[in-house]
Amino acid sequence: MEVFCRTEFPDQTSRLSYQLFVLLSTYVTPFIGIIIMNSMIVYKLQHKVCHHMHFTRMFVADDYIIG
């Protein structure tokens, strides 16, 4: 004899609402979080590289003016 556990919902709307909540909380929300965090990392790295290149150019330009 096989026993199956099954959740019973009062109506179809409740079942669909629950499935939507599970889908969003399991897959969509973490995926959006990953995209936001990765884009912030890329932005910070690009900003750091541009900032570093700006100062490097300033020092090189100063060497030509002084030398």
Coordinates of N, CA and C in Angstrom, one line a residue:
M1 N 0.8 -1.2 0.0 CA 0.0 0.0 0.0 C 0.9 1.2 0.0
E2 N 0.7 2.1 -1.0 CA 1.4 3.4 -1.1 C 0.7 4.5 -0.4
V3 N 1.4 5.3 0.3 CA 0.8 6.5 0.9 C 1.4 7.8 0.3
F4 N 0.5 8.7 -0.2 CA 1.0 9.9 -0.7 C 0.5 11.1 0.1
C5 N 1.4 12.0 0.4 CA 1.0 13.2 1.1 C 0.7 14.3 0.1
R6 N -0.4 14.9 0.3 CA -0.8 15.9 -0.7 C -1.5 17.0 0.1
T7 N -1.1 18.2 -0.3 CA -1.7 19.4 0.3 C -3.0 19.7 -0.4
E8 N -4.0 19.9 0.4 CA -5.3 20.3 -0.1 C -5.6 21.8 0.1
F9 N -6.0 22.4 -0.9 CA -6.3 23.8 -0.9 C -7.8 24.0 -1.0
P10 N -8.3 25.1 -0.3 CA -9.8 25.3 -0.4 C -10.3 25.6 -1.8
D11 N -9.4 26.2 -2.6 CA -9.8 26.5 -4.0 C -8.6 26.7 -4.9
Q12 N -8.9 26.8 -6.2 CA -7.8 26.9 -7.2 C -6.9 28.1 -7.0
T13 N -7.5 29.2 -6.6 CA -6.8 30.5 -6.4 C -5.8 30.3 -5.3
S14 N -6.1 29.7 -4.2 CA -5.2 29.5 -3.1 C -4.0 28.7 -3.6
R15 N -4.3 27.6 -4.3 CA -3.2 26.8 -4.8 C -2.2 27.5 -5.7
L16 N -2.8 28.3 -6.7 CA -2.0 29.1 -7.6 C -1.2 30.1 -6.8
S17 N -1.8 30.8 -5.8 CA -1.1 31.8 -5.1 C 0.1 31.2 -4.3
Y18 N -0.1 30.0 -3.8 CA 1.0 29.3 -3.1 C 2.1 28.9 -4.0
Q19 N 1.7 28.4 -5.2 CA 2.8 28.0 -6.2 C 3.5 29.2 -6.6
L20 N 2.9 30.4 -6.8 CA 3.5 31.6 -7.2 C 4.5 32.1 -6.2
F21 N 4.1 32.0 -4.9 CA 4.9 32.4 -3.8 C 6.2 31.6 -3.7
V22 N 6.0 30.3 -3.9 CA 7.1 29.3 -3.8 C 8.1 29.6 -5.0
L23 N 7.6 29.8 -6.2 CA 8.4 30.1 -7.3 C 9.2 31.4 -7.1
L24 N 8.5 32.4 -6.7 CA 9.2 33.7 -6.5 C 10.3 33.6 -5.4
S25 N 9.9 33.0 -4.3 CA 10.9 33.0 -3.2 C 12.0 32.0 -3.4
T26 N 11.8 31.0 -4.2 CA 12.9 30.0 -4.5 C 13.8 30.4 -5.6
Y27 N 13.2 31.0 -6.7 CA 14.0 31.2 -7.9 C 14.2 32.7 -8.3
V28 N 13.1 33.4 -8.3 CA 13.1 34.7 -8.9 C 13.8 35.7 -8.0
T29 N 13.5 35.7 -6.7 CA 14.1 36.7 -5.8 C 15.6 36.5 -5.7
P30 N 16.1 35.3 -5.5 CA 17.6 35.1 -5.4 C 18.3 35.5 -6.7
F31 N 17.6 35.2 -7.9 CA 18.2 35.5 -9.2 C 18.3 37.0 -9.3
I32 N 17.3 37.8 -8.9 CA 17.4 39.2 -9.0 C 18.5 39.7 -8.1
G33 N 18.6 39.2 -6.9 CA 19.6 39.6 -5.9 C 21.0 39.3 -6.5
I34 N 21.2 38.2 -7.1 CA 22.5 37.9 -7.7 C 22.8 38.9 -8.8
I35 N 21.9 39.2 -9.7 CA 22.1 40.2 -10.7 C 22.5 41.6 -10.2
I36 N 21.7 42.0 -9.1 CA 22.0 43.3 -8.5 C 23.4 43.3 -7.9
M37 N 23.7 42.3 -7.1 CA 25.0 42.2 -6.5 C 26.2 42.2 -7.5
N38 N 26.0 41.4 -8.5 CA 27.1 41.3 -9.5 C 27.3 42.6 -10.3
S39 N 26.2 43.3 -10.6 CA 26.3 44.6 -11.3 C 26.9 45.6 -10.4
M40 N 26.7 45.5 -9.1 CA 27.4 46.5 -8.1 C 28.9 46.2 -8.1
I41 N 29.3 44.9 -8.1 CA 30.7 44.6 -8.1 C 31.4 45.1 -9.4
V42 N 30.7 44.8 -10.5 CA 31.3 45.3 -11.8 C 31.4 46.8 -11.8
Y43 N 30.4 47.5 -11.3 CA 30.4 49.0 -11.3 C 31.6 49.5 -10.4
K44 N 31.7 48.9 -9.2 CA 32.8 49.3 -8.3 C 34.2 49.0 -8.9
L45 N 34.4 47.8 -9.6 CA 35.6 47.5 -10.2 C 35.9 48.5 -11.4
Q46 N 34.9 48.8 -12.2 CA 35.2 49.7 -13.3 C 35.5 51.1 -12.7
H47 N 34.8 51.5 -11.7 CA 35.1 52.8 -11.1 C 36.5 52.9 -10.5
K48 N 36.9 51.8 -9.9 CA 38.3 51.8 -9.3 C 39.3 51.8 -10.4
V49 N 39.1 51.1 -11.5 CA 40.1 51.0 -12.6 C 40.1 52.4 -13.3
C50 N 39.0 53.1 -13.5 CA 39.0 54.4 -14.1 C 39.7 55.4 -13.2
H51 N 39.4 55.3 -11.9 CA 40.0 56.2 -11.0 C 41.5 56.0 -11.0
H52 N 42.0 54.8 -11.0 CA 43.4 54.5 -11.0 C 44.1 55.0 -12.3
M53 N 43.4 54.8 -13.4 CA 44.0 55.2 -14.7 C 44.1 56.7 -14.7
H54 N 43.1 57.4 -14.1 CA 43.1 58.9 -14.1 C 44.4 59.4 -13.4
F55 N 44.6 58.8 -12.2 CA 45.8 59.2 -11.4 C 47.1 58.8 -12.1
T56 N 47.1 57.7 -12.8 CA 48.3 57.3 -13.5 C 48.6 58.3 -14.6
R57 N 47.6 58.7 -15.3 CA 47.8 59.7 -16.4 C 48.3 61.0 -15.8
M58 N 47.8 61.4 -14.7 CA 48.2 62.7 -14.0 C 49.7 62.6 -13.7
F59 N 50.2 61.5 -13.1 CA 51.6 61.3 -12.8 C 52.5 61.3 -14.0
V60 N 52.0 60.6 -15.0 CA 52.8 60.6 -16.3 C 52.9 62.0 -16.9
A61 N 51.8 62.7 -16.9 CA 51.8 64.1 -17.4 C 52.7 65.0 -16.6
D62 N 52.7 64.8 -15.3 CA 53.6 65.6 -14.5 C 55.1 65.3 -14.8
D63 N 55.4 64.1 -15.0 CA 56.8 63.7 -15.3 C 57.2 64.4 -16.6
Y64 N 56.4 64.5 -17.6 CA 56.7 65.1 -18.9 C 56.9 66.6 -18.7
I65 N 56.1 67.2 -17.9 CA 56.1 68.7 -17.6 C 57.4 69.0 -16.8
I66 N 57.7 68.2 -15.8 CA 58.8 68.5 -14.9 C 60.1 68.2 -15.7
G67 N 60.1 67.0 -16.4 CA 61.4 66.5 -17.0 C 61.7 67.3 -18.2

